[in-house]
Coordinates of C-alpha atoms in Angstrom, one line a residue:
X12 CA 0.0 0.0 0.0
X13 CA 2.8 2.4 0.9
X14 CA 4.7 1.5 -2.2
X15 CA 1.6 2.4 -4.4
X16 CA 1.3 5.8 -2.7
X17 CA 4.9 6.6 -3.1
X18 CA 4.9 5.6 -6.8
X19 CA 1.8 7.7 -7.5
X20 CA 3.5 10.8 -5.8
X21 CA 6.6 10.4 -8.0
X22 CA 4.6 10.2 -11.2
X23 CA 2.6 13.3 -10.2
X24 CA 5.7 15.3 -9.4
X25 CA 7.3 14.3 -12.7
X26 CA 4.2 15.5 -14.6
X27 CA 4.2 18.7 -12.7
X28 CA 7.9 19.5 -13.5
X29 CA 7.2 18.7 -17.2
X30 CA 4.3 21.2 -17.4
X31 CA 6.4 23.9 -15.7
X32 CA 9.2 23.4 -18.2
X33 CA 6.8 23.7 -21.2
X34 CA 5.3 26.9 -19.7
X35 CA 8.7 28.5 -19.4
X36 CA 9.5 27.8 -23.0
X37 CA 6.2 29.3 -24.0
X38 CA 7.0 32.5 -22.0
X39 CA 10.3 32.9 -23.8
X40 CA 8.9 32.9 -27.3
X41 CA 5.3 34.0 -27.0
X42 CA 3.4 37.3 -26.4
X43 CA 3.2 38.6 -22.9
X44 CA -0.1 40.2 -22.5
X45 CA 0.1 42.5 -25.5
X46 CA -2.8 43.3 -27.8
X47 CA -3.1 41.2 -30.9
X48 CA -2.5 44.3 -33.1
X49 CA 0.6 45.3 -31.2
X50 CA 3.9 45.2 -33.0
X51 CA 6.0 45.4 -29.8
X52 CA 8.0 42.3 -29.2
X53 CA 10.4 41.0 -26.5
X54 CA 14.0 40.2 -27.4
X55 CA 16.8 38.9 -25.3
X56 CA 20.3 40.2 -25.2
X57 CA 22.4 37.1 -25.4
X58 CA 25.2 38.6 -23.4
X59 CA 23.1 39.8 -20.5
X60 CA 19.8 38.1 -20.7
X61 CA 18.0 41.5 -20.4
X62 CA 14.8 42.0 -22.2
X63 CA 14.4 45.2 -24.4
X64 CA 11.2 46.7 -25.7
X65 CA 11.4 47.8 -29.4
X66 CA 9.1 48.9 -32.3
X67 CA 9.3 47.1 -35.6
X68 CA 7.9 50.2 -37.6
X69 CA 10.4 53.0 -36.4
X70 CA 14.0 53.7 -37.3
X71 CA 16.6 53.9 -34.6
X72 CA 16.4 57.1 -32.5
X73 CA 18.9 59.8 -33.7
X74 CA 21.8 60.4 -31.5
X75 CA 21.3 64.0 -30.3
X76 CA 24.7 64.0 -28.8
X77 CA 26.3 64.3 -32.3
X78 CA 24.4 67.6 -33.1
X79 CA 25.7 71.1 -32.3
X80 CA 23.7 73.1 -29.8
X81 CA 22.0 76.3 -31.0
X82 CA 20.9 79.5 -29.5
X83 CA 18.2 81.8 -30.8
X84 CA 17.7 85.2 -29.3
X85 CA 16.1 88.7 -29.9
X86 CA 16.0 92.0 -28.2
X87 CA 12.9 93.6 -26.6
X88 CA 11.9 96.6 -28.7
X89 CA 9.8 99.7 -28.4
X90 CA 7.9 101.2 -31.4
X91 CA 4.9 103.3 -32.2
X92 CA 1.4 102.6 -33.3
X93 CA 0.8 102.0 -37.0
X94 CA 4.5 102.5 -37.7
X95 CA 6.1 99.9 -39.9
X96 CA 8.9 98.3 -38.0
X97 CA 11.1 95.2 -37.9
X98 CA 11.7 92.4 -35.4
X99 CA 15.0 90.5 -35.7
X100 CA 16.1 87.2 -34.3
X101 CA 19.7 85.9 -34.1
X102 CA 20.6 82.3 -34.6
X103 CA 24.0 81.0 -33.6
X104 CA 25.9 77.8 -32.7
X105 CA 28.8 78.2 -30.3
X106 CA 29.0 81.9 -31.2
X107 CA 29.0 81.3 -34.9
X108 CA 26.2 82.7 -37.1
X109 CA 24.0 80.1 -38.8
X110 CA 22.9 81.1 -42.3
X111 CA 20.1 79.8 -44.5
X112 CA 18.1 78.3 -41.5
X113 CA 14.4 78.5 -41.3
X114 CA 12.9 80.1 -38.2
X115 CA 9.4 80.8 -37.1
X116 CA 8.2 83.9 -35.2
X117 CA 4.8 84.0 -33.6
X118 CA 3.5 87.6 -33.1
X119 CA 0.0 88.6 -32.2
X120 CA -1.4 85.2 -33.2
X121 CA 0.3 85.2 -36.6
X122 CA 3.2 82.8 -37.5
X123 CA 5.9 84.3 -39.7
X124 CA 8.6 82.3 -41.4
X125 CA 11.9 83.7 -42.2
X126 CA 15.4 82.5 -43.3
X127 CA 18.6 83.6 -41.6
X128 CA 21.1 85.6 -43.6
X129 CA 24.9 85.3 -43.6
X130 CA 25.0 87.0 -40.2
X131 CA 22.5 84.6 -38.7
X132 CA 19.7 87.2 -38.7
X133 CA 16.1 86.7 -39.7
X134 CA 13.9 89.7 -40.0
X135 CA 10.1 90.1 -40.1
X136 CA 8.2 93.4 -40.7
X137 CA 5.2 94.4 -38.6
X138 CA 2.8 97.2 -37.9
X139 CA 0.8 97.1 -34.7
X140 CA -1.6 99.1 -32.6
X141 CA -0.7 100.4 -29.1
X142 CA -0.1 97.7 -26.6
X143 CA 2.4 95.1 -25.2
X144 CA 3.0 92.0 -27.3
X145 CA 4.8 88.7 -26.4
X146 CA 6.8 87.2 -29.2
X147 CA 7.9 83.6 -29.5
X148 CA 10.5 82.4 -31.9
X149 CA 11.7 78.9 -32.9
X150 CA 14.4 77.0 -34.7
X151 CA 13.2 73.4 -35.0
X152 CA 16.7 71.9 -35.6
X153 CA 18.0 69.8 -38.5
X154 CA 20.4 67.0 -39.1
X155 CA 23.3 69.0 -37.8
X156 CA 21.9 71.3 -35.2
X157 CA 19.6 71.0 -32.2
X158 CA 16.4 72.9 -31.8
X159 CA 16.1 76.1 -29.8
X160 CA 13.5 78.8 -28.9
X161 CA 13.0 82.0 -27.1
X162 CA 10.7 84.9 -26.2
X163 CA 10.8 88.7 -26.3
X164 CA 8.5 91.6 -25.8
X165 CA 7.4 94.4 -28.2
X166 CA 5.9 97.5 -26.6
X167 CA 3.9 99.7 -29.0
X168 CA 3.4 103.3 -27.9
X169 CA 0.3 105.1 -28.9
X170 CA 1.9 108.2 -30.5
X171 CA 5.0 109.0 -32.6
X172 CA 7.7 111.4 -31.3
X173 CA 8.6 114.2 -33.8
X174 CA 11.6 116.5 -34.2
X175 CA 11.5 120.0 -35.8
X176 CA 15.0 121.3 -36.6
X177 CA 16.6 124.1 -38.5
X178 CA 18.1 122.7 -41.7
X179 CA 21.0 125.0 -42.1
X180 CA 22.2 127.3 -39.3
X181 CA 24.8 129.1 -41.5
X182 CA 22.5 130.9 -43.9
X183 CA 23.4 134.5 -44.6
X184 CA 20.8 137.1 -43.6
X185 CA 21.2 140.7 -44.7
X186 CA 18.8 143.6 -45.1
X187 CA 17.5 143.7 -48.6
X188 CA 18.1 140.0 -49.3
X189 CA 15.3 137.5 -49.5
X190 CA 17.0 134.6 -47.6
X191 CA 15.8 131.1 -47.1
X192 CA 14.8 129.8 -43.6
X193 CA 14.1 126.1 -43.6
X194 CA 12.9 123.6 -41.0
X195 CA 12.6 119.8 -41.3
X196 CA 10.0 117.7 -39.6
X197 CA 10.9 114.1 -38.9
X198 CA 9.7 111.2 -36.8
X199 CA 11.6 109.2 -34.2
X200 CA 13.3 107.2 -37.0
X201 CA 14.4 110.3 -38.7
X202 CA 11.9 109.8 -41.5
X203 CA 10.5 113.0 -43.0
X204 CA 6.9 113.8 -42.2
X205 CA 5.1 115.4 -45.2
X206 CA 1.8 117.2 -45.5
X207 CA 1.8 118.7 -42.0
X208 CA 1.5 122.3 -41.0
X209 CA 4.3 124.1 -39.1
X210 CA 4.0 127.5 -37.5
X211 CA 6.9 130.0 -37.8
X212 CA 6.8 133.2 -35.7
X213 CA 9.2 136.1 -36.3
X214 CA 9.1 139.8 -35.7
X215 CA 5.5 139.6 -34.4
X216 CA 4.1 137.7 -37.3
X217 CA 3.2 134.0 -37.5
X218 CA 3.4 132.1 -40.7
X219 CA 1.9 128.7 -41.5
X220 CA 3.9 126.4 -43.8
X221 CA 3.0 123.0 -45.1
X222 CA 5.8 120.4 -45.1
X223 CA 7.0 119.0 -48.5
X224 CA 7.5 115.4 -49.4
X225 CA 10.9 115.6 -47.8
X226 CA 9.5 117.1 -44.6
X227 CA 10.7 120.6 -45.3
X228 CA 8.9 123.8 -44.3
X229 CA 10.4 126.7 -46.2
X230 CA 10.1 130.4 -45.7
X231 CA 11.9 133.3 -47.3
X232 CA 12.8 136.1 -44.9
X233 CA 13.3 139.8 -45.8
X234 CA 14.1 141.7 -42.7
X235 CA 15.7 144.9 -41.5
X236 CA 19.0 145.0 -39.8
X237 CA 18.9 143.6 -36.3
X238 CA 18.8 140.4 -34.2
X239 CA 15.7 138.2 -34.3
X240 CA 14.5 135.2 -32.4
X241 CA 12.5 132.8 -34.6
X242 CA 10.1 130.5 -32.8
X243 CA 8.6 127.5 -34.5
X244 CA 6.4 124.6 -33.6
X245 CA 4.4 121.7 -34.8
X246 CA 1.2 121.0 -32.9
X247 CA 0.1 117.4 -32.1
X248 CA -1.6 115.9 -35.1
X249 CA -3.2 112.4 -35.3
X250 CA -0.5 110.0 -34.3
X251 CA 2.3 112.6 -34.1
X252 CA 3.3 114.3 -30.9
X253 CA 4.1 118.0 -30.9
X254 CA 7.6 119.5 -31.3
X255 CA 9.1 123.0 -31.2
X256 CA 12.2 125.2 -31.0
X257 CA 13.7 128.6 -31.5
X258 CA 16.6 130.0 -33.4
X259 CA 18.3 133.4 -33.3
X260 CA 19.5 135.1 -36.5
X261 CA 21.4 138.3 -37.1
X262 CA 20.5 140.4 -40.1
X263 CA 23.3 142.6 -41.4
X264 CA 23.1 146.0 -42.9
X265 CA 21.8 146.6 -46.4
X266 CA 24.1 146.5 -49.4
X267 CA 24.5 149.5 -51.6
X268 CA 23.8 149.1 -55.3
X269 CA 26.2 146.7 -56.9
X270 CA 27.6 149.1 -59.5
X271 CA 31.3 149.1 -60.0
X272 CA 34.5 147.7 -61.7
X273 CA 37.0 144.9 -61.5
X274 CA 40.4 146.6 -61.1
X275 CA 43.6 144.6 -61.6
X276 CA 46.9 145.4 -59.8
X277 CA 48.3 147.2 -62.8
X278 CA 45.3 149.6 -62.9
X279 CA 45.0 150.4 -59.2
X280 CA 47.0 153.6 -59.3
X281 CA 45.4 154.7 -62.6
X282 CA 41.9 154.9 -61.1
X283 CA 40.5 158.3 -60.7
X284 CA 38.4 157.7 -57.6
X285 CA 36.8 161.2 -57.7
X286 CA 35.7 160.7 -61.3
X287 CA 34.2 157.3 -60.6
X288 CA 32.4 158.7 -57.6
X289 CA 30.7 161.4 -59.7
X290 CA 29.4 158.6 -62.1
X291 CA 27.8 156.7 -59.3
X292 CA 30.4 154.0 -58.8
X293 CA 29.8 152.1 -55.5
X294 CA 32.1 149.1 -55.5
X295 CA 35.6 148.3 -56.6
X296 CA 36.9 144.7 -56.8
X297 CA 40.6 145.1 -56.4
X298 CA 42.9 142.2 -57.4
X299 CA 44.6 140.8 -54.3
X300 CA 48.0 140.7 -56.0
X301 CA 48.1 144.5 -55.5
X302 CA 49.2 143.8 -52.0
X303 CA 52.3 142.1 -53.3
X304 CA 53.0 144.8 -55.9
X305 CA 52.5 147.9 -53.8
X306 CA 52.6 146.7 -50.2
X307 CA 49.9 146.3 -47.6
X308 CA 50.3 149.8 -46.3
X309 CA 49.9 151.5 -49.7
X310 CA 46.9 149.4 -50.6
X311 CA 45.1 150.1 -47.3
X312 CA 45.8 153.8 -47.8
X313 CA 44.2 153.6 -51.3
X314 CA 41.2 151.8 -49.8
X315 CA 40.8 154.5 -47.2
X316 CA 40.8 157.1 -50.0
X317 CA 38.1 155.1 -51.9
X318 CA 35.9 155.3 -48.7
X319 CA 36.1 159.0 -48.8
X320 CA 34.3 158.9 -52.1
X321 CA 31.6 156.5 -50.8
X322 CA 33.0 153.4 -52.5
X323 CA 33.5 150.0 -51.0
X324 CA 36.6 147.9 -51.8
X325 CA 36.4 144.1 -52.2
X326 CA 39.6 142.0 -52.4
X327 CA 39.3 140.0 -55.6
X328 CA 41.1 136.6 -55.3
X329 CA 41.3 133.5 -57.5
X330 CA 40.4 130.3 -55.7
X331 CA 40.9 127.2 -57.9
X332 CA 43.3 128.8 -60.5
X333 CA 46.9 129.7 -60.5
X334 CA 49.5 130.5 -63.1
X335 CA 47.2 129.7 -66.0
X336 CA 46.1 126.3 -64.6
X337 CA 43.0 125.1 -62.7
X338 CA 43.4 123.5 -59.3
X339 CA 40.7 120.9 -58.8
X340 CA 38.5 121.1 -55.7
X341 CA 38.2 117.3 -55.7
X342 CA 40.1 114.5 -57.5
X343 CA 38.6 111.8 -59.8
X344 CA 38.0 109.6 -56.7
X345 CA 36.0 112.3 -55.1
X346 CA 38.5 113.3 -52.4
X347 CA 38.3 117.0 -51.5
X348 CA 41.4 119.1 -51.9
X349 CA 41.2 120.3 -48.3
X350 CA 44.8 121.5 -48.2
X351 CA 44.3 124.0 -51.0
X352 CA 40.9 125.1 -49.7
X353 CA 42.2 125.8 -46.2
X354 CA 45.1 127.9 -47.7
X355 CA 42.6 130.0 -49.6
X356 CA 40.3 130.4 -46.6
X357 CA 43.2 131.4 -44.5
X358 CA 44.1 134.1 -47.0
X359 CA 40.6 135.3 -47.2
X360 CA 40.4 135.6 -43.4
X361 CA 43.6 137.6 -43.4
X362 CA 42.2 140.1 -46.0
X363 CA 38.9 140.3 -44.1
X364 CA 40.8 141.2 -40.9
X365 CA 42.5 144.2 -42.5
X366 CA 41.1 147.5 -41.5
X367 CA 39.1 149.1 -44.3
X368 CA 38.5 146.0 -46.4
X369 CA 34.8 145.8 -47.2
X370 CA 34.5 142.5 -49.0
X371 CA 36.0 139.4 -50.3
X372 CA 35.3 138.4 -53.9
X373 CA 35.9 134.8 -54.9
X374 CA 36.8 134.3 -58.6
X375 CA 37.5 130.9 -60.3
X376 CA 35.5 129.1 -57.6
X377 CA 34.9 126.5 -60.2
X378 CA 36.2 123.8 -62.5
X379 CA 37.5 124.6 -66.0
X380 CA 34.6 123.0 -67.9
X381 CA 35.3 119.4 -67.0
X382 CA 33.7 119.1 -63.6
X383 CA 31.7 116.1 -64.8
X384 CA 34.9 114.1 -64.9
X385 CA 35.5 114.6 -61.2
X386 CA 33.5 112.8 -58.5
X387 CA 32.0 115.1 -55.8
X388 CA 33.0 118.2 -57.8
X389 CA 29.8 120.1 -57.0
X390 CA 29.8 119.1 -53.4
X391 CA 33.5 120.1 -53.1
X392 CA 32.9 123.6 -54.5
X393 CA 29.8 124.0 -52.3
X394 CA 31.8 122.9 -49.3
X395 CA 34.4 125.6 -50.0
X396 CA 31.9 128.4 -50.4
X397 CA 30.0 127.5 -47.2
X398 CA 33.1 127.0 -45.1
X399 CA 34.8 130.1 -46.5
X400 CA 31.7 132.3 -45.8
X401 CA 31.3 130.9 -42.3
X402 CA 35.0 131.2 -41.3
X403 CA 35.5 134.6 -42.9
X404 CA 32.4 136.1 -41.1
X405 CA 33.9 134.9 -37.8
X406 CA 36.7 137.3 -38.4
X407 CA 34.5 140.1 -39.8
X408 CA 30.8 139.7 -39.4
X409 CA 29.9 142.6 -41.7
X410 CA 32.2 141.6 -44.6
X411 CA 30.5 141.4 -48.0
X412 CA 31.1 138.1 -49.7
X413 CA 30.6 137.5 -53.4
X414 CA 31.6 135.1 -56.1
X415 CA 31.9 135.3 -59.9
X416 CA 30.1 132.5 -61.7
X417 CA 29.8 131.3 -65.3
X418 CA 26.7 132.6 -67.3
X419 CA 25.3 129.1 -68.2
X420 CA 22.4 128.6 -65.7
X421 CA 21.3 125.3 -67.2
X422 CA 24.7 123.6 -67.2
X423 CA 26.6 125.2 -64.4
X424 CA 26.9 122.1 -62.2
X425 CA 27.8 119.7 -65.0
X426 CA 30.7 121.7 -66.5
X427 CA 31.8 124.0 -63.7
X428 CA 30.5 122.5 -60.4
X429 CA 28.8 125.8 -59.6
X430 CA 25.5 125.2 -57.8
X431 CA 24.0 128.7 -57.6
X432 CA 20.9 127.8 -55.5
X433 CA 23.3 126.5 -52.8
X434 CA 26.1 129.0 -53.1
X435 CA 23.6 131.9 -52.9
X436 CA 22.5 130.8 -49.4
X437 CA 25.9 131.9 -48.0
X438 CA 27.0 134.7 -50.3
X439 CA 25.8 138.3 -50.3
X440 CA 26.1 138.6 -54.0
X441 CA 26.5 136.3 -57.0
X442 CA 28.0 137.9 -60.1
X443 CA 27.4 135.9 -63.3
X444 CA 29.9 136.9 -65.9
X445 CA 27.4 137.6 -68.7
X446 CA 30.0 138.3 -71.4
X447 CA 28.0 138.6 -74.6
X448 CA 31.1 138.8 -76.8
X449 CA 32.5 135.5 -75.6
X450 CA 29.2 133.9 -76.3
X451 CA 28.5 135.6 -79.6
X452 CA 25.2 136.9 -78.2
X453 CA 23.1 140.0 -78.4
X454 CA 22.4 142.6 -75.7
X455 CA 19.0 141.0 -75.1
X456 CA 20.7 137.8 -74.1
X457 CA 22.0 139.6 -71.0
X458 CA 18.5 140.3 -69.8
X459 CA 17.4 136.7 -70.4
X460 CA 20.4 135.2 -68.5
X461 CA 20.0 137.7 -65.6
X462 CA 16.4 136.6 -65.1
X463 CA 17.4 133.0 -64.9
X464 CA 19.9 133.7 -62.2
X465 CA 17.4 135.8 -60.2
X466 CA 15.2 132.7 -60.1
X467 CA 18.0 130.4 -59.0
X468 CA 19.2 132.6 -56.1
X469 CA 18.1 131.5 -52.6
X470 CA 19.2 134.7 -51.0
X471 CA 22.2 136.5 -52.6
X472 CA 21.7 139.6 -54.8
X473 CA 22.5 139.1 -58.5
X474 CA 25.0 141.7 -59.8
X475 CA 25.4 141.3 -63.5
X476 CA 29.1 141.1 -64.6
X477 CA 29.4 142.7 -68.1
X478 CA 32.2 142.6 -70.6
X479 CA 33.4 146.1 -71.6
X480 CA 35.3 145.0 -74.7
X481 CA 34.4 143.1 -77.9
X482 CA 35.5 139.6 -76.7
X483 CA 38.5 137.8 -75.2
X484 CA 39.7 137.6 -78.8
X485 CA 39.1 141.2 -79.6
X486 CA 40.0 143.7 -76.8
X487 CA 38.6 146.7 -78.5
X488 CA 36.4 148.7 -76.1
X489 CA 32.7 148.8 -76.5
X490 CA 31.2 152.2 -77.2
X491 CA 29.6 154.0 -74.3
X492 CA 26.3 153.6 -76.0
X493 CA 26.7 149.9 -76.4
X494 CA 27.8 149.4 -72.9
X495 CA 25.0 151.4 -71.5
X496 CA 22.5 149.3 -73.5
X497 CA 24.0 146.2 -72.0
X498 CA 23.8 147.6 -68.5
X499 CA 20.1 148.6 -69.0
X500 CA 19.3 145.1 -70.2
X501 CA 20.9 143.7 -67.1
X502 CA 18.7 146.0 -64.9
X503 CA 15.6 145.0 -66.9
X504 CA 16.5 141.4 -66.1
X505 CA 16.4 142.2 -62.4
X506 CA 20.0 142.7 -61.6
X507 CA 20.6 144.7 -58.4
X508 CA 23.8 146.0 -59.8
X509 CA 26.3 146.0 -62.7
X510 CA 30.0 145.1 -62.4
X511 CA 32.1 146.0 -65.4
X512 CA 35.1 143.9 -66.4
X513 CA 37.3 145.6 -66.4
X514 CA 38.7 149.1 -65.6
X515 CA 41.3 150.1 -68.2
X516 CA 39.3 148.3 -71.0
X517 CA 36.1 150.1 -70.3
X518 CA 34.2 153.3 -71.1
X519 CA 33.4 155.0 -67.8
X520 CA 29.7 154.3 -67.4
X521 CA 27.5 156.8 -65.6
X522 CA 25.6 154.4 -63.3
X523 CA 23.3 157.2 -62.2
X524 CA 21.6 156.9 -65.5
X525 CA 20.7 153.3 -65.1

């Protein structure tokens, strides 16, 4: 009986162990509670026996450690309502700009896409109403670089700041001249504001001027001698805030009629001042080389004598010309000839400092007909005229400054680099050399040319320069009658004076009959 029981127990135990072994094998190779549709499987690492969960439909995960880290950043900015502005993000990797990378910027619920340039910068344009806006920006990474993102803030102010400034503080103001006064209205980004009204108050009167497309408000002033404070303002308008300012000007004494002669050094002592006085002569343009020929003391004594007869003496000096050759104000690369300019300005300042000298007359302040070949030629001549006028007036605030110019109003800048509208802002008188003989023209041509210069001047008086002889190829004097006819045509054209070139080759004109 006991044997039967023992045998049965052994058989039962053997069967139990067999079933356990089969179950273990099944667990090794079969599913472990996964859904039938699942593709996840169990695998065994032979070396460790560890089980690893995988996915049969995905590629291996990228190794992020092999990518370069990136940084995307942007500055907080302030702008103004309805003003077109820009927002810029900067994408780098280890301090190096990343170019040609796509980035997204989310602003005010709108997603903008931009591509970085060679400096790693991506720019979007926007225009917003007043408020504070959060900006998000993203770089989503690629095969070589990790993703990065950032945030910034844009504050949009409700109104735009404006600036109202004097355009040129060195304009010449003199009684009898109609000189330009100009303001410029700009926004906070220095962009001109057009179509707005600016108030200008001077001498008890208020003028309203509308700004041009360039933001300029222009007024021409004709005032008596004295010091004036000009007040100006722009009142708040729509999105633009108000701006204002004031500027003080000094108006010099009135010029006498510009009737006179150019006198070279050889003719100085031949001039009969008393006789010229009786014929209404008011100005003498004396060649500066007279100082070297006769000495400073003798020339100043002669000037003093001219004053006794009511005549003003201007020192006539060549600027860009010496010994029969032109000296260029700029070279072909556009570089100004500063050294030469400064030497001439220093000389003019010296003459202006001499007691009795009434004016400085700039001749040959031009190129010799080939200005178009030289870069910045016009700007260089303008630079000289402005600087010379400003610097000389620091030495003698009442000095009369004038310049001789060519008589070709439509081609002055191209050939000679003479910009009369600009030059006339700083000079007291512009003297076009309307030499009819050299241009094979009639006396009526003088009237026509004079009118054109009157229109071009932005302040300076126009004194017509007339040729007193047939031409540079025929030095025979014009008859008194012919010369008077030319002078009258200049006056009919609007000239405020007539200057004759030159004493010694001229009939003595009775200016009182003009």
